[in-house]
Short mmCIF file of C-alpha atoms in Angstrom, two decimals:
data_model
loop_
_atom_site.label_atom_id
_atom_site.label_comp_id
_atom_site.label_asym_id
_atom_site.label_seq_id
_atom_site.Cartn_x
_atom_site.Cartn_y
_atom_site.Cartn_z
CA UNK Q 6 -13.93 -23.22 7.89
CA UNK Q 7 -10.62 -23.95 6.20
CA UNK Q 8 -9.60 -21.17 3.82
CA UNK Q 9 -6.46 -22.73 2.36
CA UNK Q 10 -5.54 -26.33 1.49
CA UNK Q 11 -1.75 -26.73 1.36
CA UNK Q 12 -1.14 -30.44 0.71
CA UNK Q 13 2.57 -30.98 0.03
CA UNK Q 14 2.24 -34.74 -0.53
CA UNK Q 15 -0.43 -34.32 -3.21
CA UNK Q 16 1.14 -31.08 -4.56
CA UNK Q 17 -2.27 -29.47 -4.19
CA UNK Q 18 -2.91 -25.86 -3.18
CA UNK Q 19 -6.45 -24.49 -3.09
CA UNK Q 20 -8.11 -21.33 -1.78
CA UNK Q 21 -11.72 -21.28 -0.64
CA UNK Q 22 -13.67 -18.81 -2.78
CA UNK Q 23 -15.52 -17.59 0.28
CA UNK Q 24 -12.48 -15.40 1.03
CA UNK Q 25 -13.28 -13.34 -2.08
CA UNK Q 26 -16.94 -12.70 -1.23
CA UNK Q 27 -17.39 -12.69 2.55
CA UNK Q 28 -18.10 -9.40 4.37
CA UNK Q 29 -16.88 -11.03 7.60
CA UNK Q 30 -13.51 -11.89 6.06
CA UNK Q 31 -13.24 -8.39 4.58
CA UNK Q 32 -13.63 -6.92 8.08
CA UNK Q 33 -11.09 -9.37 9.50
CA UNK Q 34 -8.59 -8.33 6.83
CA UNK Q 35 -8.92 -4.66 7.72
CA UNK Q 36 -8.02 -5.50 11.31
CA UNK Q 37 -5.63 -8.43 11.01
CA UNK Q 38 -3.93 -7.91 7.63
CA UNK Q 39 -3.74 -4.14 7.24
CA UNK Q 40 -3.61 -3.22 10.92
CA UNK Q 41 -0.18 -4.67 11.82
CA UNK Q 42 1.49 -4.69 8.36
CA UNK Q 43 4.05 -2.31 6.94
CA UNK Q 44 2.22 -0.39 4.20
CA UNK Q 45 3.80 1.65 1.42
CA UNK Q 46 3.16 5.38 1.87
CA UNK Q 47 5.32 7.07 -0.77
CA UNK Q 48 8.76 7.74 -2.18
CA UNK Q 49 11.16 10.46 -1.07
CA UNK Q 50 11.30 11.94 -4.59
CA UNK Q 51 7.65 12.99 -4.23
CA UNK Q 52 8.73 15.47 -1.53
CA UNK Q 53 11.75 17.27 -2.98
CA UNK Q 54 11.42 20.44 -0.84
CA UNK Q 55 10.71 21.21 2.77
CA UNK Q 56 6.98 21.62 3.45
CA UNK Q 57 5.98 19.58 0.37
CA UNK Q 58 3.03 17.26 0.96
CA UNK Q 59 0.87 14.62 -0.72
CA UNK Q 60 -2.46 13.33 0.55
CA UNK Q 61 -3.49 9.74 -0.08
CA UNK Q 62 -5.17 6.73 1.48
CA UNK Q 63 -2.94 4.17 3.18
CA UNK Q 64 -4.44 1.11 4.83
CA UNK Q 65 -7.93 2.56 4.60
CA UNK Q 66 -6.89 5.78 6.35
CA UNK Q 67 -6.53 9.25 4.88
CA UNK Q 68 -3.00 10.52 5.55
CA UNK Q 69 -0.72 13.45 4.75
CA UNK Q 70 2.65 12.25 3.44
CA UNK Q 71 4.90 15.28 3.90
CA UNK Q 72 8.34 16.71 4.50
CA UNK Q 73 8.10 19.05 7.46
CA UNK Q 74 9.80 22.41 7.96
CA UNK Q 75 12.88 20.65 9.38
CA UNK Q 76 13.18 18.38 6.35
CA UNK Q 77 11.94 15.23 8.08
CA UNK Q 78 9.51 12.95 6.26
CA UNK Q 79 6.31 12.32 8.19
CA UNK Q 80 2.96 10.63 7.74
CA UNK Q 81 0.14 12.42 9.58
CA UNK Q 82 -3.43 11.24 9.98
CA UNK Q 83 -5.53 13.57 7.84
CA UNK Q 84 -8.27 14.21 10.39
CA UNK Q 85 -8.82 17.02 12.86
CA UNK Q 86 -8.73 16.35 16.59
CA UNK Q 87 -11.86 18.49 17.00
CA UNK Q 88 -14.65 16.95 14.94
CA UNK Q 89 -12.85 14.74 12.45
CA UNK Q 90 -12.90 16.77 9.23
CA UNK Q 91 -9.99 16.41 6.80
CA UNK Q 92 -7.16 18.80 7.57
CA UNK Q 93 -5.94 18.93 4.00
CA UNK Q 94 -8.25 18.62 0.99
CA UNK Q 95 -5.59 19.09 -1.70
CA UNK Q 96 -3.79 16.18 -3.39
CA UNK Q 97 -0.39 17.90 -3.27
CA UNK Q 98 1.25 21.21 -2.44
CA UNK Q 99 3.58 23.04 -0.08
CA UNK Q 100 2.41 24.18 3.35
CA UNK Q 101 3.87 24.78 6.80
CA UNK Q 102 0.45 24.77 8.47
CA UNK Q 103 -2.61 22.60 7.90
CA UNK Q 104 -5.82 24.34 8.96
CA UNK Q 105 -9.12 22.52 9.26
CA UNK Q 106 -11.67 24.41 7.17
CA UNK Q 107 -14.54 23.34 9.47
CA UNK Q 108 -13.66 25.23 12.67
CA UNK Q 109 -10.16 26.51 11.97
CA UNK Q 110 -8.01 24.34 14.22
CA UNK Q 111 -4.44 24.60 12.88
CA UNK Q 112 -1.50 22.19 12.99
CA UNK Q 113 2.15 22.47 12.00
CA UNK Q 114 3.30 20.07 9.31
CA UNK Q 115 5.20 18.24 12.05
CA UNK Q 116 1.87 17.51 13.74
CA UNK Q 117 1.65 19.94 16.67
CA UNK Q 118 -1.69 21.67 17.32
CA UNK Q 119 -0.81 25.37 17.35
CA UNK Q 120 -4.04 27.36 17.16
CA UNK Q 121 -7.67 26.95 18.22
CA UNK Q 122 -10.06 29.84 17.48
CA UNK Q 123 -11.81 31.14 20.62
CA UNK Q 124 -9.58 28.98 22.81
CA UNK Q 125 -10.56 31.15 25.81
CA UNK Q 126 -13.99 29.47 25.81
CA UNK Q 127 -12.47 26.14 26.82
CA UNK Q 128 -11.87 25.30 30.47
CA UNK Q 129 -8.57 23.79 29.39
CA UNK Q 130 -6.74 24.83 26.24
CA UNK Q 131 -7.14 22.18 23.49
CA UNK Q 132 -3.53 22.89 22.52
CA UNK Q 133 -2.47 21.57 25.93
CA UNK Q 134 -4.99 18.73 26.06
CA UNK Q 135 -4.47 17.28 22.60
CA UNK Q 136 -0.83 18.17 21.88
CA UNK Q 137 -1.02 17.29 18.20
CA UNK Q 138 -1.80 14.66 15.62
CA UNK Q 139 -1.00 11.04 16.34
CA UNK Q 140 0.98 9.39 13.60
CA UNK Q 141 1.83 5.84 12.63
CA UNK Q 142 5.35 4.47 12.84
CA UNK Q 143 7.32 5.60 9.77
CA UNK Q 144 10.45 3.88 8.41
CA UNK Q 145 12.20 3.90 5.05
CA UNK Q 146 14.33 1.73 2.84
CA UNK Q 147 16.25 3.18 -0.14
CA UNK Q 148 13.84 6.12 -0.34
CA UNK Q 149 10.67 3.99 -0.09
CA UNK Q 150 8.62 5.05 2.95
CA UNK Q 151 6.38 2.64 4.83
CA UNK Q 152 4.00 3.14 7.76
CA UNK Q 153 2.71 0.79 10.42
CA UNK Q 154 -0.40 1.53 12.48
CA UNK Q 155 0.15 -1.11 15.18
CA UNK Q 156 1.34 -0.28 18.69
CA UNK Q 157 4.46 -2.45 18.51
CA UNK Q 158 5.51 -2.90 14.86
CA UNK Q 159 8.47 -5.02 13.81
CA UNK Q 160 11.58 -3.42 12.37
CA UNK Q 161 10.97 -2.62 8.70
CA UNK Q 162 14.29 -4.09 7.53
CA UNK Q 163 13.57 -7.33 9.37
CA UNK Q 164 10.08 -7.38 7.88
CA UNK Q 165 11.40 -6.94 4.35
CA UNK Q 166 14.20 -9.43 4.86
CA UNK Q 167 15.82 -10.69 1.68
CA UNK Q 168 12.96 -9.29 -0.42
CA UNK Q 169 14.60 -5.86 0.01
CA UNK Q 170 16.89 -7.09 -2.77
CA UNK Q 171 14.07 -6.27 -5.21
CA UNK Q 172 14.00 -2.65 -4.03
CA UNK Q 173 17.78 -2.52 -4.44
CA UNK Q 174 17.49 -3.70 -8.05
CA UNK Q 175 15.18 -0.79 -8.77
CA UNK Q 176 17.07 1.86 -6.79
CA UNK Q 177 20.45 0.90 -8.27
CA UNK Q 178 19.43 1.57 -11.88
CA UNK Q 179 21.11 4.96 -11.58
CA UNK Q 180 23.88 6.21 -9.33
CA UNK Q 181 21.52 9.10 -8.55
CA UNK Q 182 18.66 6.79 -7.56
CA UNK Q 183 15.13 6.75 -8.90
CA UNK Q 184 12.24 9.20 -8.92
CA UNK Q 185 8.48 9.14 -9.17
CA UNK Q 186 7.33 10.72 -12.41
CA UNK Q 187 4.46 13.24 -12.21
CA UNK Q 188 0.94 11.83 -12.26
CA UNK Q 189 -1.00 9.01 -10.63
CA UNK Q 190 -3.29 6.37 -12.07
CA UNK Q 191 -6.24 5.87 -9.71
CA UNK Q 192 -9.00 3.45 -10.65
CA UNK Q 193 -11.39 0.94 -9.13
CA UNK Q 194 -12.52 -2.52 -10.14
CA UNK Q 195 -15.51 -4.63 -9.16
CA UNK Q 196 -13.50 -7.54 -7.80
CA UNK Q 197 -11.85 -8.61 -4.58
CA UNK Q 198 -8.46 -7.02 -3.90
CA UNK Q 199 -6.69 -10.37 -3.51
CA UNK Q 200 -7.46 -11.21 -7.14
CA UNK Q 201 -5.33 -8.27 -8.28
CA UNK Q 202 -2.58 -9.27 -5.85
CA UNK Q 203 -2.52 -12.70 -7.51
CA UNK Q 204 -2.67 -11.24 -11.00
CA UNK Q 205 0.18 -8.81 -10.35
CA UNK Q 206 2.59 -11.72 -9.82
CA UNK Q 207 0.98 -14.18 -12.24
CA UNK Q 208 3.22 -15.24 -15.12
CA UNK Q 209 0.73 -17.83 -16.36
CA UNK Q 210 -1.97 -15.57 -17.81
CA UNK Q 211 0.06 -13.25 -20.03
CA UNK Q 212 -0.39 -14.71 -23.49
CA UNK Q 213 -4.07 -15.65 -23.14
CA UNK Q 214 -5.25 -12.40 -21.50
CA UNK Q 215 -2.93 -9.95 -23.30
CA UNK Q 216 -2.87 -11.56 -26.74
CA UNK Q 217 -3.93 -8.27 -28.41
CA UNK Q 218 -0.76 -6.60 -27.16
CA UNK Q 219 1.44 -9.49 -28.23
CA UNK Q 220 -0.14 -9.60 -31.69
CA UNK Q 221 0.35 -5.86 -32.10
CA UNK Q 222 4.02 -6.15 -31.14
CA UNK Q 223 4.56 -8.96 -33.62
CA UNK Q 224 2.88 -7.03 -36.41
CA UNK Q 225 5.27 -4.17 -35.66
CA UNK Q 226 8.24 -6.55 -35.88
CA UNK Q 227 8.94 -6.46 -32.15
CA UNK Q 228 9.64 -9.19 -29.60
CA UNK Q 229 6.99 -8.70 -26.94
CA UNK Q 230 8.18 -8.58 -23.34
CA UNK Q 231 6.98 -11.52 -21.24
CA UNK Q 232 6.22 -13.65 -24.30
CA UNK Q 233 6.55 -17.33 -23.55
CA UNK Q 234 7.85 -20.05 -25.83
CA UNK Q 235 5.52 -22.08 -28.03
CA UNK Q 236 3.31 -24.25 -25.89
CA UNK Q 237 3.43 -22.02 -22.80
CA UNK Q 238 0.89 -19.44 -21.75
CA UNK Q 239 2.98 -16.87 -19.97
CA UNK Q 240 6.52 -15.77 -19.36
CA UNK Q 241 9.39 -18.00 -20.55
CA UNK Q 242 10.08 -21.13 -18.49
CA UNK Q 243 13.65 -19.83 -18.12
CA UNK Q 244 12.33 -17.49 -15.44
CA UNK Q 245 11.72 -18.46 -11.84
CA UNK Q 246 9.37 -17.80 -8.98
CA UNK Q 247 10.84 -16.97 -5.59
CA UNK Q 248 9.29 -17.18 -2.13
CA UNK Q 249 10.60 -14.83 0.55
CA UNK Q 250 9.54 -14.56 4.17
CA UNK Q 251 6.46 -12.72 5.46
CA UNK Q 252 4.50 -13.29 2.24
CA UNK Q 253 6.80 -11.31 -0.05
CA UNK Q 254 7.36 -12.99 -3.40
CA UNK Q 255 8.50 -12.34 -6.96
CA UNK Q 256 8.71 -13.81 -10.41
CA UNK Q 257 11.84 -13.11 -12.45
CA UNK Q 258 12.31 -13.74 -16.15
CA UNK Q 259 14.67 -12.67 -18.93
CA UNK Q 260 13.99 -9.15 -20.16
CA UNK Q 261 13.24 -8.77 -23.85
CA UNK Q 262 14.72 -5.36 -24.45
CA UNK Q 263 12.90 -2.17 -25.32
CA UNK Q 264 9.96 -2.60 -27.71
CA UNK Q 265 9.54 0.31 -30.16
CA UNK Q 266 12.50 2.14 -28.63
CA UNK Q 267 14.57 4.65 -30.55
CA UNK Q 268 18.37 4.52 -30.73
CA UNK Q 269 18.53 7.27 -28.12
CA UNK Q 270 16.36 5.33 -25.67
CA UNK Q 271 18.42 2.18 -26.20
CA UNK Q 272 21.66 4.12 -25.76
CA UNK Q 273 20.46 5.77 -22.53
CA UNK Q 274 19.68 2.40 -20.99
CA UNK Q 275 23.04 1.02 -22.15
CA UNK Q 276 24.85 3.89 -20.45
CA UNK Q 277 23.04 3.19 -17.17
CA UNK Q 278 23.89 -0.50 -17.42
CA UNK Q 279 27.56 0.21 -18.08
CA UNK Q 280 27.74 2.52 -15.08
CA UNK Q 281 26.10 -0.12 -12.88
CA UNK Q 282 28.67 -2.68 -14.04
CA UNK Q 283 31.48 -0.27 -13.10
CA UNK Q 284 29.99 0.34 -9.65
CA UNK Q 285 28.81 -3.13 -8.71
CA UNK Q 286 30.24 -5.67 -11.18
CA UNK Q 287 28.78 -7.39 -14.24
CA UNK Q 288 26.84 -10.04 -12.33
CA UNK Q 289 24.80 -7.50 -10.38
CA UNK Q 290 24.37 -5.24 -13.42
CA UNK Q 291 22.90 -8.25 -15.23
CA UNK Q 292 20.43 -8.73 -12.39
CA UNK Q 293 19.47 -5.06 -12.46
CA UNK Q 294 19.04 -4.66 -16.22
CA UNK Q 295 18.71 -8.08 -17.85
CA UNK Q 296 15.92 -9.53 -15.71
CA UNK Q 297 12.30 -8.43 -15.52
CA UNK Q 298 10.49 -8.72 -12.17
CA UNK Q 299 6.97 -8.64 -10.75
CA UNK Q 300 7.10 -8.43 -6.95
CA UNK Q 301 4.52 -8.33 -4.17
CA UNK Q 302 5.45 -6.99 -0.75
CA UNK Q 303 2.81 -8.31 1.64
CA UNK Q 304 0.07 -7.37 1.79
CA UNK Q 305 -0.62 -4.94 -1.07
CA UNK Q 306 2.48 -3.18 -2.47
CA UNK Q 307 3.54 -4.18 -5.99
CA UNK Q 308 6.73 -3.31 -7.87
CA UNK Q 309 6.77 -4.19 -11.57
CA UNK Q 310 10.25 -3.63 -12.94
CA UNK Q 311 10.67 -4.05 -16.71
CA UNK Q 312 13.19 -2.56 -19.13
CA UNK Q 313 10.55 -0.38 -20.76
CA UNK Q 314 9.24 0.99 -17.48
CA UNK Q 315 8.71 0.51 -13.77
CA UNK Q 316 5.53 0.99 -11.79
CA UNK Q 317 4.59 0.99 -8.14
CA UNK Q 318 1.07 -0.14 -7.31
CA UNK Q 319 -0.97 -0.25 -4.11
CA UNK Q 320 -4.12 -2.35 -3.88
CA UNK Q 321 -6.73 -1.42 -1.27
CA UNK Q 322 -10.03 -3.20 -0.56
CA UNK Q 323 -13.12 -1.01 -0.48
CA UNK Q 324 -15.42 -3.98 0.06
CA UNK Q 325 -15.50 -7.72 -0.61
CA UNK Q 326 -16.03 -7.05 -4.32
CA UNK Q 327 -14.61 -3.53 -4.76
CA UNK Q 328 -10.94 -2.50 -5.00
CA UNK Q 329 -9.08 0.80 -5.22
CA UNK Q 330 -5.82 0.84 -7.19
CA UNK Q 331 -3.19 3.58 -7.21
CA UNK Q 332 -0.19 3.38 -9.52
CA UNK Q 333 2.91 5.51 -10.06
CA UNK Q 334 5.59 5.39 -12.74
CA UNK Q 335 9.19 5.45 -11.52
CA UNK Q 336 12.36 5.98 -13.52
CA UNK Q 337 16.12 6.15 -12.99
CA UNK Q 338 17.32 9.70 -12.43
CA UNK Q 339 19.37 11.23 -15.21
CA UNK Q 340 17.43 9.89 -18.21
CA UNK Q 341 17.07 12.19 -21.20
CA UNK Q 342 13.71 13.61 -22.19
CA UNK Q 343 13.27 11.13 -25.03
CA UNK Q 344 13.75 8.19 -22.68
CA UNK Q 345 11.36 9.71 -20.16
CA UNK Q 346 8.71 10.22 -22.85
CA UNK Q 347 9.19 6.59 -23.92
CA UNK Q 348 8.55 5.35 -20.39
CA UNK Q 349 5.56 7.64 -19.87
CA UNK Q 350 4.07 6.45 -23.18
CA UNK Q 351 4.42 2.85 -21.99
CA UNK Q 352 2.86 3.71 -18.63
CA UNK Q 353 -0.15 5.11 -20.46
CA UNK Q 354 -0.50 2.65 -23.31
CA UNK Q 355 0.36 -0.56 -21.44
CA UNK Q 356 -0.37 -0.12 -17.72
CA UNK Q 357 -2.80 2.79 -17.81
CA UNK Q 358 -6.49 2.29 -16.99
CA UNK Q 359 -7.23 2.62 -20.72
CA UNK Q 360 -4.04 0.88 -21.89
CA UNK Q 361 -3.46 -2.47 -23.53
CA UNK Q 362 -2.85 -4.49 -20.34
CA UNK Q 363 -4.89 -3.12 -17.44
CA UNK Q 364 -8.37 -3.32 -19.03
CA UNK Q 365 -7.65 -6.96 -19.93
CA UNK Q 366 -6.70 -7.72 -16.34
CA UNK Q 367 -9.69 -5.87 -14.91
CA UNK Q 368 -12.04 -7.81 -17.18
CA UNK Q 369 -10.47 -11.13 -16.15
CA UNK Q 370 -10.75 -10.32 -12.44
CA UNK Q 371 -14.31 -9.04 -12.66
CA UNK Q 372 -15.26 -12.19 -14.57
CA UNK Q 373 -13.71 -14.26 -11.77
CA UNK Q 374 -15.72 -12.30 -9.19
CA UNK Q 375 -18.90 -13.04 -11.14
CA UNK Q 376 -17.93 -16.70 -11.27
CA UNK Q 377 -17.74 -16.82 -7.48
CA UNK Q 378 -21.54 -16.65 -7.43
CA UNK Q 379 -21.31 -20.44 -7.93
CA UNK Q 380 -18.98 -20.89 -4.95
CA UNK Q 381 -21.33 -23.32 -3.20
CA UNK Q 382 -21.14 -25.69 -6.16
CA UNK Q 383 -17.45 -24.96 -6.95
CA UNK Q 384 -15.95 -23.76 -3.67
CA UNK Q 385 -12.19 -23.91 -4.40
CA UNK Q 386 -9.76 -22.04 -6.63
CA UNK Q 387 -6.62 -23.93 -7.65
CA UNK Q 388 -3.14 -22.42 -7.29
CA UNK Q 389 -1.12 -25.64 -7.65
CA UNK Q 390 0.85 -25.01 -10.85
CA UNK Q 391 4.50 -25.94 -10.34
CA UNK Q 392 3.96 -27.28 -6.82
CA UNK Q 393 6.41 -30.06 -6.06
CA UNK Q 394 9.09 -28.79 -8.44
CA UNK Q 395 12.50 -28.21 -6.83
CA UNK Q 396 12.62 -24.81 -8.56
CA UNK Q 397 9.26 -23.51 -9.85
CA UNK Q 398 9.37 -21.39 -13.01
CA UNK Q 399 8.11 -17.85 -13.42
CA UNK Q 400 4.96 -19.10 -15.11
CA UNK Q 401 4.22 -21.38 -12.15
CA UNK Q 402 2.31 -20.22 -9.08
CA UNK Q 403 4.80 -20.46 -6.22
CA UNK Q 404 4.75 -16.71 -5.67
CA UNK Q 405 0.97 -16.67 -5.16
CA UNK Q 406 1.16 -19.61 -2.78
CA UNK Q 407 3.81 -17.77 -0.74
CA UNK Q 408 1.51 -14.76 -0.39
CA UNK Q 409 -1.49 -16.93 0.52
CA UNK Q 410 0.47 -18.75 3.23
CA UNK Q 411 1.17 -15.44 4.92
CA UNK Q 412 -2.44 -14.32 4.51
CA UNK Q 413 -3.64 -17.59 6.05
CA UNK Q 414 -1.18 -17.30 8.93
CA UNK Q 415 -2.32 -13.75 9.71
CA UNK Q 416 -6.05 -14.45 9.43
CA UNK Q 417 -6.22 -17.93 11.00
CA UNK Q 418 -2.96 -18.31 12.94
CA UNK Q 419 -2.07 -21.43 10.94
CA UNK Q 420 1.56 -21.14 9.85
CA UNK Q 421 3.10 -23.36 7.20
CA UNK Q 422 6.78 -23.75 6.24
CA UNK Q 423 8.02 -22.33 2.96
CA UNK Q 424 7.71 -24.54 -0.07
CA UNK Q 425 11.25 -24.18 -1.44
CA UNK Q 426 14.47 -22.72 -0.12
CA UNK Q 427 14.85 -18.97 -0.51
CA UNK Q 428 16.83 -18.23 -3.65
CA UNK Q 429 18.45 -15.02 -4.88
CA UNK Q 430 20.35 -15.59 -8.13
CA UNK Q 431 22.94 -12.81 -7.73
CA UNK Q 432 25.02 -11.54 -4.86
CA UNK Q 433 24.01 -8.17 -3.46
CA UNK Q 434 26.86 -5.64 -3.57
CA UNK Q 435 28.40 -4.40 -0.37
CA UNK Q 436 27.44 -0.86 0.57
CA UNK Q 437 27.71 1.29 3.67
CA UNK Q 438 23.96 1.35 4.30
CA UNK Q 439 20.90 -0.11 2.64
CA UNK Q 440 18.43 2.05 4.53
CA UNK Q 441 19.21 5.61 3.54
#
């Protein structure tokens, strides 16, 4: 069966709706998509001290994201060598040793097995036999840590390629970097995970799905972010979609300031922008602060970078029609308390599970999943908007097509060339290292 139609002559791109409902495809994705990919694990700011840890699911596996006693960041599989129970049942904390509550096997936070109760009853000491916990490959870029569970993963920097530019634009918003703010939004939806991937980089749906938010902003005398011109249904046509390698893609569009911001909040952002211009030049400062961006790093890591807040999002399939979402708010270091409160309020009221945007999106995606019950009669979804343009706009669908081409290549082995030339509108500043 063909999953993707990519007809350049007819400017037609379609996805077979079977990929959103099939148990067989879901199992293939777990092996072929999530097995060899670089997956986001966490940010360095979540582990400020030695022995700090966070537990979370990455690629369908429970892991311990931690900074060990030497200060090194590690990702350990959160399962005991003995009988498989979770080593750590706490979401966060500080610990040098992780001890399995089931039978008491204990491991250092660097992974070594160091104690087995009644070890004298074993013919060979489990400490010698098992050594410690196996861990995935761990690499970082600008404080973002990724893991890869394959035996021979590619270099992370090569995998990110030019798309790393989008991480730079976030990390360079303060000379002191960025930090994860306390708290996590975890929620599930009754829809296939790929629908939320599409939606996260979809500039076409904004006005129709989120009209309540836009109407509220107008009534308050504000210019809503992402609001398109009359006659469009999403972000302004002045924006653009960009296709990177390996399925990474973004939409960029002019930022519309800080809705409902106080003078202090506006001033704080202006100070950060001025400092960026001094460090990197006006052109790059404009890219950092004057453009909004929705980016997908294949397969499931999303960075939404707007003036009024930034979020990181991971999207994990639980089944063909069930998805787990985790989201974190990030902010430039050095912001005042009023600016931090402003961003946290936006994270809750706009992106939160009970906010003005997320419930709209969840409803749209769950309605799509219900609609797939008629997939025999209507087997194809259309993602052709803007195809054939020399430079697709942000409210076109180039970025989704880029992601789907990578998905199709991974699942079927059928590779297709990119649709348009890679385009980054501003030069990246020279720096000693991009990886630290």
